[in-house]
Amino acid sequence: MPAKTYVQSTINGEHVDFLCEPRQSLLECLRDVIGLTGSKEGCNDGNCGACTVELDGRIVTSCLVLGVEAEGRDITTIEGIAIGSTLHPVQQAYLENAALQCGICTPGFIVASKALLDQNPNPTEHEIRFWLANNLCRCTGYDKIVRAVMDAANKMQEAAV
Amino acid sequence: MTTADYEPDVVLSTKVYDVIGSCPIRPDGVDKVTGRALYGADYQAAGLLHGKMLRSPRAHARIRSIDTSGAEASRASAGGSTKSTS
């Protein structure tokens, strides 16, 4: 058994420290070590985006980040998107626009969508499609997902006024 | 006759439906958008065993014997059995 490394990070606003092997991906650490199984493993090589998390405000595919790289970093996973028991407007919009079916790609899509709206509150359809290009969905298709993000953008802007 | 002029002379149903045409929120939706939904790969049973398949390193080779002693030694601690098929 290789020696494990002690890693301290902030996950969903809480200080989390964990032990991980140097070879383990951040996704493995989140799912198998810390027990946050919301982030999904689809392809494990950065294509599908199901494992997308926010790392210091940037979205990354957590299967391509090493667990040891989380040292001192701030991570937001799908479990940290809802505000207490209230769904984030993006989550609500996915539900209302029927933008999910099996739900494996959904955590990655929602993390990426929220990150988009955080930095661009009023994206065009083109910008949304471009931003979500690294997330694959095999059952719902992309139209409903794009509509959900546009809906969330509108609702968030109305709420901000 | 163009498509726009077409009016069906048979009305199939005038019934008002409760479900057809409605847009319900899926019952498992909240669990799925919050990451709480548990899929097979998210579930770890206590004492879960992991299997591994050993394949021949050569194509079309004739298998004369398989030394399973190493596998059996590791299986013994798990209380299982080792089976080889050729």
PDB file of C-alpha atoms in Angstrom:
ATOM      1  CA  MET A   1       0.000   0.000   0.000  1.00  0.00           C
ATOM      2  CA  PRO A   2       1.572   3.293  -1.006  1.00  0.00           C
ATOM      3  CA  ALA A   3       1.924   5.970   1.627  1.00  0.00           C
ATOM      4  CA  LYS A   4      -1.058   8.226   1.878  1.00  0.00           C
ATOM      5  CA  THR A   5      -0.935  11.980   1.804  1.00  0.00           C
ATOM      6  CA  TYR A   6      -2.766  14.207   4.221  1.00  0.00           C
ATOM      7  CA  VAL A   7      -4.802  16.803   2.330  1.00  0.00           C
ATOM      8  CA  GLN A   8      -6.696  19.760   3.767  1.00  0.00           C
ATOM      9  CA  SER A   9      -9.302  21.475   1.643  1.00  0.00           C
ATOM     10  CA  THR A  10     -12.594  23.304   1.756  1.00  0.00           C
ATOM     11  CA  ILE A  11     -15.478  21.365   0.248  1.00  0.00           C
ATOM     12  CA  ASN A  12     -18.900  22.982  -0.064  1.00  0.00           C
ATOM     13  CA  GLY A  13     -17.914  25.614   2.485  1.00  0.00           C
ATOM     14  CA  GLU A  14     -16.711  23.158   5.105  1.00  0.00           C
ATOM     15  CA  HIS A  15     -13.154  22.359   6.072  1.00  0.00           C
ATOM     16  CA  VAL A  16     -12.476  18.772   5.032  1.00  0.00           C
ATOM     17  CA  ASP A  17      -9.238  16.877   5.524  1.00  0.00           C
ATOM     18  CA  PHE A  18      -8.680  13.446   4.125  1.00  0.00           C
ATOM     19  CA  LEU A  19      -5.994  10.873   3.365  1.00  0.00           C
ATOM     20  CA  CYS A  20      -5.412   9.895  -0.209  1.00  0.00           C
ATOM     21  CA  GLU A  21      -2.948   7.913  -2.261  1.00  0.00           C
ATOM     22  CA  PRO A  22      -0.854  10.044  -4.595  1.00  0.00           C
ATOM     23  CA  ARG A  23      -2.378   8.261  -7.614  1.00  0.00           C
ATOM     24  CA  GLN A  24      -5.996   8.873  -6.633  1.00  0.00           C
ATOM     25  CA  SER A  25      -8.042  11.356  -8.623  1.00  0.00           C
ATOM     26  CA  LEU A  26     -10.049  14.063  -6.907  1.00  0.00           C
ATOM     27  CA  LEU A  27     -13.156  12.215  -8.119  1.00  0.00           C
ATOM     28  CA  GLU A  28     -12.068   9.014  -6.351  1.00  0.00           C
ATOM     29  CA  CYS A  29     -11.330  11.022  -3.206  1.00  0.00           C
ATOM     30  CA  LEU A  30     -14.727  12.707  -3.277  1.00  0.00           C
ATOM     31  CA  ARG A  31     -16.651   9.496  -3.932  1.00  0.00           C
ATOM     32  CA  ASP A  32     -14.696   6.749  -2.177  1.00  0.00           C
ATOM     33  CA  VAL A  33     -12.808   8.552   0.591  1.00  0.00           C
ATOM     34  CA  ILE A  34     -15.091  11.432   1.567  1.00  0.00           C
ATOM     35  CA  GLY A  35     -18.361   9.759   0.541  1.00  0.00           C
ATOM     36  CA  LEU A  36     -19.724  12.531  -1.673  1.00  0.00           C
ATOM     37  CA  THR A  37     -21.131  10.311  -4.420  1.00  0.00           C
ATOM     38  CA  GLY A  38     -23.094  13.050  -6.201  1.00  0.00           C
ATOM     39  CA  SER A  39     -20.247  13.592  -8.670  1.00  0.00           C
ATOM     40  CA  LYS A  40     -20.426  10.722 -11.140  1.00  0.00           C
ATOM     41  CA  GLU A  41     -17.805   8.703 -12.941  1.00  0.00           C
ATOM     42  CA  GLY A  42     -18.783   8.386 -16.581  1.00  0.00           C
ATOM     43  CA  CYS A  43     -15.674   7.978 -18.694  1.00  0.00           C
ATOM     44  CA  ASN A  44     -12.876   8.703 -16.183  1.00  0.00           C
ATOM     45  CA  ASP A  45     -10.885  10.445 -18.935  1.00  0.00           C
ATOM     46  CA  GLY A  46     -12.308  13.956 -19.080  1.00  0.00           C
ATOM     47  CA  ASN A  47     -14.718  13.527 -21.982  1.00  0.00           C
ATOM     48  CA  CYS A  48     -18.145  13.226 -20.420  1.00  0.00           C
ATOM     49  CA  GLY A  49     -18.157  15.929 -17.743  1.00  0.00           C
ATOM     50  CA  ALA A  50     -20.248  13.896 -15.276  1.00  0.00           C
ATOM     51  CA  CYS A  51     -17.618  14.508 -12.576  1.00  0.00           C
ATOM     52  CA  THR A  52     -17.490  18.297 -13.060  1.00  0.00           C
ATOM     53  CA  VAL A  53     -16.803  20.270  -9.868  1.00  0.00           C
ATOM     54  CA  GLU A  54     -15.766  23.826  -9.167  1.00  0.00           C
ATOM     55  CA  LEU A  55     -12.160  24.242  -8.037  1.00  0.00           C
ATOM     56  CA  ASP A  56     -11.385  27.759  -6.814  1.00  0.00           C
ATOM     57  CA  GLY A  57     -14.232  29.073  -8.983  1.00  0.00           C
ATOM     58  CA  ARG A  58     -13.172  27.255 -12.157  1.00  0.00           C
ATOM     59  CA  ILE A  59     -14.948  24.185 -13.432  1.00  0.00           C
ATOM     60  CA  VAL A  60     -12.785  21.109 -13.796  1.00  0.00           C
ATOM     61  CA  THR A  61     -13.398  17.453 -14.542  1.00  0.00           C
ATOM     62  CA  SER A  62     -12.468  16.003 -11.168  1.00  0.00           C
ATOM     63  CA  CYS A  63     -11.326  12.719 -12.754  1.00  0.00           C
ATOM     64  CA  LEU A  64      -8.403  14.654 -14.274  1.00  0.00           C
ATOM     65  CA  VAL A  65      -7.372  16.369 -11.033  1.00  0.00           C
ATOM     66  CA  LEU A  66      -5.320  14.519  -8.465  1.00  0.00           C
ATOM     67  CA  GLY A  67      -6.650  14.358  -4.943  1.00  0.00           C
ATOM     68  CA  VAL A  68      -3.381  15.791  -3.603  1.00  0.00           C
ATOM     69  CA  GLU A  69      -3.935  18.871  -5.788  1.00  0.00           C
ATOM     70  CA  ALA A  70      -6.936  19.743  -3.627  1.00  0.00           C
ATOM     71  CA  GLU A  71      -4.558  20.882  -0.873  1.00  0.00           C
ATOM     72  CA  GLY A  72      -5.636  24.343   0.244  1.00  0.00           C
ATOM     73  CA  ARG A  73      -8.227  24.630  -2.508  1.00  0.00           C
ATOM     74  CA  ASP A  74     -11.914  25.484  -2.410  1.00  0.00           C
ATOM     75  CA  ILE A  75     -14.155  22.860  -4.023  1.00  0.00           C
ATOM     76  CA  THR A  76     -17.870  22.995  -4.779  1.00  0.00           C
ATOM     77  CA  THR A  77     -19.624  19.779  -5.746  1.00  0.00           C
ATOM     78  CA  ILE A  78     -23.253  19.120  -6.681  1.00  0.00           C
ATOM     79  CA  GLU A  79     -23.999  18.567  -2.981  1.00  0.00           C
ATOM     80  CA  GLY A  80     -23.055  22.198  -2.312  1.00  0.00           C
ATOM     81  CA  ILE A  81     -25.266  23.833  -4.947  1.00  0.00           C
ATOM     82  CA  ALA A  82     -28.575  23.883  -3.079  1.00  0.00           C
ATOM     83  CA  ILE A  83     -28.860  26.618  -0.463  1.00  0.00           C
ATOM     84  CA  GLY A  84     -29.821  24.665   2.645  1.00  0.00           C
ATOM     85  CA  SER A  85     -33.038  22.843   1.805  1.00  0.00           C
ATOM     86  CA  THR A  86     -33.859  25.322  -0.972  1.00  0.00           C
ATOM     87  CA  LEU A  87     -32.938  24.301  -4.486  1.00  0.00           C
ATOM     88  CA  HIS A  88     -30.710  26.628  -6.489  1.00  0.00           C
ATOM     89  CA  PRO A  89     -32.645  28.286  -9.375  1.00  0.00           C
ATOM     90  CA  VAL A  90     -30.604  26.169 -11.814  1.00  0.00           C
ATOM     91  CA  GLN A  91     -31.706  22.964 -10.090  1.00  0.00           C
ATOM     92  CA  GLN A  92     -35.315  24.135 -10.047  1.00  0.00           C
ATOM     93  CA  ALA A  93     -35.136  25.021 -13.757  1.00  0.00           C
ATOM     94  CA  TYR A  94     -33.750  21.576 -14.641  1.00  0.00           C
ATOM     95  CA  LEU A  95     -36.710  20.003 -12.840  1.00  0.00           C
ATOM     96  CA  GLU A  96     -39.336  22.264 -14.376  1.00  0.00           C
ATOM     97  CA  ASN A  97     -37.946  21.987 -17.892  1.00  0.00           C
ATOM     98  CA  ALA A  98     -37.665  18.181 -17.688  1.00  0.00           C
ATOM     99  CA  ALA A  99     -33.951  18.539 -18.420  1.00  0.00           C
ATOM    100  CA  LEU A 100     -32.984  15.215 -16.873  1.00  0.00           C
ATOM    101  CA  GLN A 101     -33.886  11.580 -17.165  1.00  0.00           C
ATOM    102  CA  CYS A 102     -31.462   9.010 -15.789  1.00  0.00           C
ATOM    103  CA  GLY A 103     -29.616  11.755 -13.921  1.00  0.00           C
ATOM    104  CA  ILE A 104     -26.026  10.550 -14.309  1.00  0.00           C
ATOM    105  CA  CYS A 105     -24.917  13.595 -16.314  1.00  0.00           C
ATOM    106  CA  THR A 106     -27.093  15.992 -14.296  1.00  0.00           C
ATOM    107  CA  PRO A 107     -24.684  16.806 -11.425  1.00  0.00           C
ATOM    108  CA  GLY A 108     -21.961  17.797 -13.889  1.00  0.00           C
ATOM    109  CA  PHE A 109     -24.367  19.812 -16.014  1.00  0.00           C
ATOM    110  CA  ILE A 110     -25.748  21.665 -13.008  1.00  0.00           C
ATOM    111  CA  VAL A 111     -22.321  22.513 -11.578  1.00  0.00           C
ATOM    112  CA  ALA A 112     -21.221  23.785 -15.017  1.00  0.00           C
ATOM    113  CA  SER A 113     -24.467  25.714 -15.595  1.00  0.00           C
ATOM    114  CA  LYS A 114     -24.264  27.415 -12.231  1.00  0.00           C
ATOM    115  CA  ALA A 115     -20.646  28.403 -12.870  1.00  0.00           C
ATOM    116  CA  LEU A 116     -21.687  29.901 -16.205  1.00  0.00           C
ATOM    117  CA  LEU A 117     -24.456  31.985 -14.663  1.00  0.00           C
ATOM    118  CA  ASP A 118     -22.138  33.107 -11.860  1.00  0.00           C
ATOM    119  CA  GLN A 119     -19.838  34.765 -14.368  1.00  0.00           C
ATOM    120  CA  ASN A 120     -22.315  35.538 -17.153  1.00  0.00           C
ATOM    121  CA  PRO A 121     -25.831  36.125 -15.795  1.00  0.00           C
ATOM    122  CA  ASN A 122     -27.350  36.643 -19.232  1.00  0.00           C
ATOM    123  CA  PRO A 123     -25.787  34.193 -21.681  1.00  0.00           C
ATOM    124  CA  THR A 124     -26.991  33.669 -25.222  1.00  0.00           C
ATOM    125  CA  GLU A 125     -28.082  30.215 -26.349  1.00  0.00           C
ATOM    126  CA  HIS A 126     -24.818  29.979 -28.287  1.00  0.00           C
ATOM    127  CA  GLU A 127     -22.792  30.796 -25.182  1.00  0.00           C
ATOM    128  CA  ILE A 128     -24.671  28.191 -23.154  1.00  0.00           C
ATOM    129  CA  ARG A 129     -24.112  25.494 -25.769  1.00  0.00           C
ATOM    130  CA  PHE A 130     -20.435  26.414 -26.000  1.00  0.00           C
ATOM    131  CA  TRP A 131     -19.996  26.418 -22.216  1.00  0.00           C
ATOM    132  CA  LEU A 132     -21.708  23.036 -21.816  1.00  0.00           C
ATOM    133  CA  ALA A 133     -19.767  21.468 -24.690  1.00  0.00           C
ATOM    134  CA  ASN A 134     -17.734  19.358 -22.263  1.00  0.00           C
ATOM    135  CA  ASN A 135     -20.812  17.736 -20.746  1.00  0.00           C
ATOM    136  CA  LEU A 136     -22.385  14.771 -22.505  1.00  0.00           C
ATOM    137  CA  CYS A 137     -25.991  13.677 -22.081  1.00  0.00           C
ATOM    138  CA  ARG A 138     -27.145  10.420 -23.645  1.00  0.00           C
ATOM    139  CA  CYS A 139     -30.841  10.386 -22.808  1.00  0.00           C
ATOM    140  CA  THR A 140     -32.453  13.819 -22.611  1.00  0.00           C
ATOM    141  CA  GLY A 141     -30.538  15.592 -25.367  1.00  0.00           C
ATOM    142  CA  TYR A 142     -29.351  19.138 -25.121  1.00  0.00           C
ATOM    143  CA  ASP A 143     -32.332  21.319 -26.089  1.00  0.00           C
ATOM    144  CA  LYS A 144     -34.151  20.909 -22.801  1.00  0.00           C
ATOM    145  CA  ILE A 145     -30.946  21.437 -20.857  1.00  0.00           C
ATOM    146  CA  VAL A 146     -30.169  24.650 -22.753  1.00  0.00           C
ATOM    147  CA  ARG A 147     -33.749  25.838 -22.231  1.00  0.00           C
ATOM    148  CA  ALA A 148     -33.435  25.100 -18.513  1.00  0.00           C
ATOM    149  CA  VAL A 149     -30.281  27.230 -18.246  1.00  0.00           C
ATOM    150  CA  MET A 150     -31.964  30.104 -20.136  1.00  0.00           C
ATOM    151  CA  ASP A 151     -34.981  29.780 -17.853  1.00  0.00           C
ATOM    152  CA  ALA A 152     -32.751  29.849 -14.762  1.00  0.00           C
ATOM    153  CA  ALA A 153     -30.917  32.921 -16.093  1.00  0.00           C
ATOM    154  CA  ASN A 154     -34.231  34.757 -16.595  1.00  0.00           C
ATOM    155  CA  LYS A 155     -35.537  33.800 -13.152  1.00  0.00           C
ATOM    156  CA  MET A 156     -32.311  34.785 -11.424  1.00  0.00           C
ATOM    157  CA  GLN A 157     -32.311  38.159 -13.160  1.00  0.00           C
ATOM    158  CA  GLU A 158     -35.944  38.765 -12.227  1.00  0.00           C
ATOM    159  CA  ALA A 159     -35.150  37.878  -8.631  1.00  0.00           C
ATOM    160  CA  ALA A 160     -32.168  40.229  -8.630  1.00  0.00           C
ATOM    161  CA  VAL A 161     -34.211  43.238  -9.804  1.00  0.00           C
TER     162      VAL A 161
ATOM    163  CA  MET B   1     -56.002  20.086 -50.846  1.00  0.00           C
ATOM    164  CA  THR B   2     -53.134  21.539 -48.845  1.00  0.00           C
ATOM    165  CA  THR B   3     -52.255  20.374 -45.390  1.00  0.00           C
ATOM    166  CA  ALA B   4     -53.409  23.629 -43.842  1.00  0.00           C
ATOM    167  CA  ASP B   5     -56.936  23.163 -45.221  1.00  0.00           C
ATOM    168  CA  TYR B   6     -57.263  19.671 -43.865  1.00  0.00           C
ATOM    169  CA  GLU B   7     -59.828  19.220 -41.148  1.00  0.00           C
ATOM    170  CA  PRO B   8     -60.468  15.744 -39.864  1.00  0.00           C
ATOM    171  CA  ASP B   9     -64.103  14.731 -40.109  1.00  0.00           C
ATOM    172  CA  VAL B  10     -63.704  12.241 -37.292  1.00  0.00           C
ATOM    173  CA  VAL B  11     -63.078  13.597 -33.789  1.00  0.00           C
ATOM    174  CA  LEU B  12     -61.358  10.814 -31.926  1.00  0.00           C
ATOM    175  CA  SER B  13     -61.971  12.082 -28.418  1.00  0.00           C
ATOM    176  CA  THR B  14     -63.173  15.153 -26.621  1.00  0.00           C
ATOM    177  CA  LYS B  15     -62.127  13.776 -23.265  1.00  0.00           C
ATOM    178  CA  VAL B  16     -60.121  15.975 -20.924  1.00  0.00           C
ATOM    179  CA  TYR B  17     -57.122  14.056 -19.629  1.00  0.00           C
ATOM    180  CA  ASP B  18     -55.447  14.413 -16.259  1.00  0.00           C
ATOM    181  CA  VAL B  19     -51.984  13.161 -17.193  1.00  0.00           C
ATOM    182  CA  ILE B  20     -51.649  13.429 -20.976  1.00  0.00           C
ATOM    183  CA  GLY B  21     -50.577  16.951 -21.823  1.00  0.00           C
ATOM    184  CA  SER B  22     -49.522  17.782 -18.286  1.00  0.00           C
ATOM    185  CA  CYS B  23     -45.919  18.495 -17.316  1.00  0.00           C
ATOM    186  CA  PRO B  24     -45.321  16.825 -13.950  1.00  0.00           C
ATOM    187  CA  ILE B  25     -42.047  17.137 -12.062  1.00  0.00           C
ATOM    188  CA  ARG B  26     -40.437  13.733 -11.889  1.00  0.00           C
ATOM    189  CA  PRO B  27     -40.711  12.142  -8.441  1.00  0.00           C
ATOM    190  CA  ASP B  28     -37.004  11.278  -8.342  1.00  0.00           C
ATOM    191  CA  GLY B  29     -36.005  14.685  -9.719  1.00  0.00           C
ATOM    192  CA  VAL B  30     -35.056  16.454  -6.502  1.00  0.00           C
ATOM    193  CA  ASP B  31     -32.749  13.607  -5.459  1.00  0.00           C
ATOM    194  CA  LYS B  32     -31.103  13.674  -8.877  1.00  0.00           C
ATOM    195  CA  VAL B  33     -30.516  17.444  -9.094  1.00  0.00           C
ATOM    196  CA  THR B  34     -29.048  17.547  -5.592  1.00  0.00           C
ATOM    197  CA  GLY B  35     -26.714  14.551  -6.026  1.00  0.00           C
ATOM    198  CA  ARG B  36     -28.470  12.618  -3.265  1.00  0.00           C
ATOM    199  CA  ALA B  37     -29.787   9.882  -5.562  1.00  0.00           C
ATOM    200  CA  LEU B  38     -27.912   6.632  -4.931  1.00  0.00           C
ATOM    201  CA  TYR B  39     -26.948   4.598  -7.987  1.00  0.00           C
ATOM    202  CA  GLY B  40     -25.377   1.149  -7.912  1.00  0.00           C
ATOM    203  CA  ALA B  41     -21.842   2.525  -8.068  1.00  0.00           C
ATOM    204  CA  ASP B  42     -22.585   4.919  -5.185  1.00  0.00           C
ATOM    205  CA  TYR B  43     -23.434   2.147  -2.793  1.00  0.00           C
ATOM    206  CA  GLN B  44     -20.760   0.368  -0.804  1.00  0.00           C
ATOM    207  CA  ALA B  45     -21.889  -2.702   1.083  1.00  0.00           C
ATOM    208  CA  ALA B  46     -19.945  -3.754   4.168  1.00  0.00           C
ATOM    209  CA  GLY B  47     -17.416  -6.462   3.323  1.00  0.00           C
ATOM    210  CA  LEU B  48     -17.857  -5.967  -0.414  1.00  0.00           C
ATOM    211  CA  LEU B  49     -15.589  -8.240  -2.448  1.00  0.00           C
ATOM    212  CA  HIS B  50     -13.958  -7.149  -5.668  1.00  0.00           C
ATOM    213  CA  GLY B  51     -13.426  -9.615  -8.494  1.00  0.00           C
ATOM    214  CA  LYS B  52     -10.706  -9.605 -11.094  1.00  0.00           C
ATOM    215  CA  MET B  53     -10.530 -11.563 -14.294  1.00  0.00           C
ATOM    216  CA  LEU B  54      -7.206 -12.992 -15.400  1.00  0.00           C
ATOM    217  CA  ARG B  55      -6.904 -13.418 -19.139  1.00  0.00           C
ATOM    218  CA  SER B  56      -4.317 -15.217 -21.184  1.00  0.00           C
ATOM    219  CA  PRO B  57      -1.492 -12.975 -22.324  1.00  0.00           C
ATOM    220  CA  ARG B  58      -1.382 -14.926 -25.642  1.00  0.00           C
ATOM    221  CA  ALA B  59      -4.092 -15.284 -28.245  1.00  0.00           C
ATOM    222  CA  HIS B  60      -5.041 -18.845 -29.290  1.00  0.00           C
ATOM    223  CA  ALA B  61      -2.710 -20.411 -26.744  1.00  0.00           C
ATOM    224  CA  ARG B  62      -3.665 -23.817 -25.385  1.00  0.00           C
ATOM    225  CA  ILE B  63      -4.175 -23.584 -21.631  1.00  0.00           C
ATOM    226  CA  ARG B  64      -2.486 -26.548 -19.992  1.00  0.00           C
ATOM    227  CA  SER B  65      -2.907 -25.496 -16.406  1.00  0.00           C
ATOM    228  CA  ILE B  66      -3.648 -22.468 -14.296  1.00  0.00           C
ATOM    229  CA  ASP B  67      -1.843 -21.839 -11.068  1.00  0.00           C
ATOM    230  CA  THR B  68      -4.547 -20.517  -8.768  1.00  0.00           C
ATOM    231  CA  SER B  69      -2.612 -20.874  -5.529  1.00  0.00           C
ATOM    232  CA  GLY B  70      -1.977 -17.136  -5.228  1.00  0.00           C
ATOM    233  CA  ALA B  71      -5.604 -16.298  -5.860  1.00  0.00           C
ATOM    234  CA  GLU B  72      -6.762 -18.985  -3.468  1.00  0.00           C
ATOM    235  CA  ALA B  73      -4.473 -17.685  -0.759  1.00  0.00           C
ATOM    236  CA  SER B  74      -6.006 -14.231  -1.037  1.00  0.00           C
ATOM    237  CA  ARG B  75      -9.485 -15.724  -1.392  1.00  0.00           C
ATOM    238  CA  ALA B  76      -9.033 -17.803   1.742  1.00  0.00           C
ATOM    239  CA  SER B  77      -9.040 -14.728   3.924  1.00  0.00           C
ATOM    240  CA  ALA B  78     -12.294 -13.637   2.261  1.00  0.00           C
ATOM    241  CA  GLY B  79     -13.822 -17.083   2.747  1.00  0.00           C
ATOM    242  CA  GLY B  80     -14.589 -17.564  -0.925  1.00  0.00           C
ATOM    243  CA  SER B  81     -13.585 -19.992  -3.597  1.00  0.00           C
ATOM    244  CA  THR B  82     -11.594 -19.763  -6.782  1.00  0.00           C
ATOM    245  CA  LYS B  83     -12.839 -21.213 -10.035  1.00  0.00           C
ATOM    246  CA  SER B  84     -11.015 -21.397 -13.299  1.00  0.00           C
ATOM    247  CA  THR B  85     -12.589 -22.098 -16.645  1.00  0.00           C
ATOM    248  CA  SER B  86     -10.611 -23.005 -19.701  1.00  0.00           C
TER     249      SER B  86
END
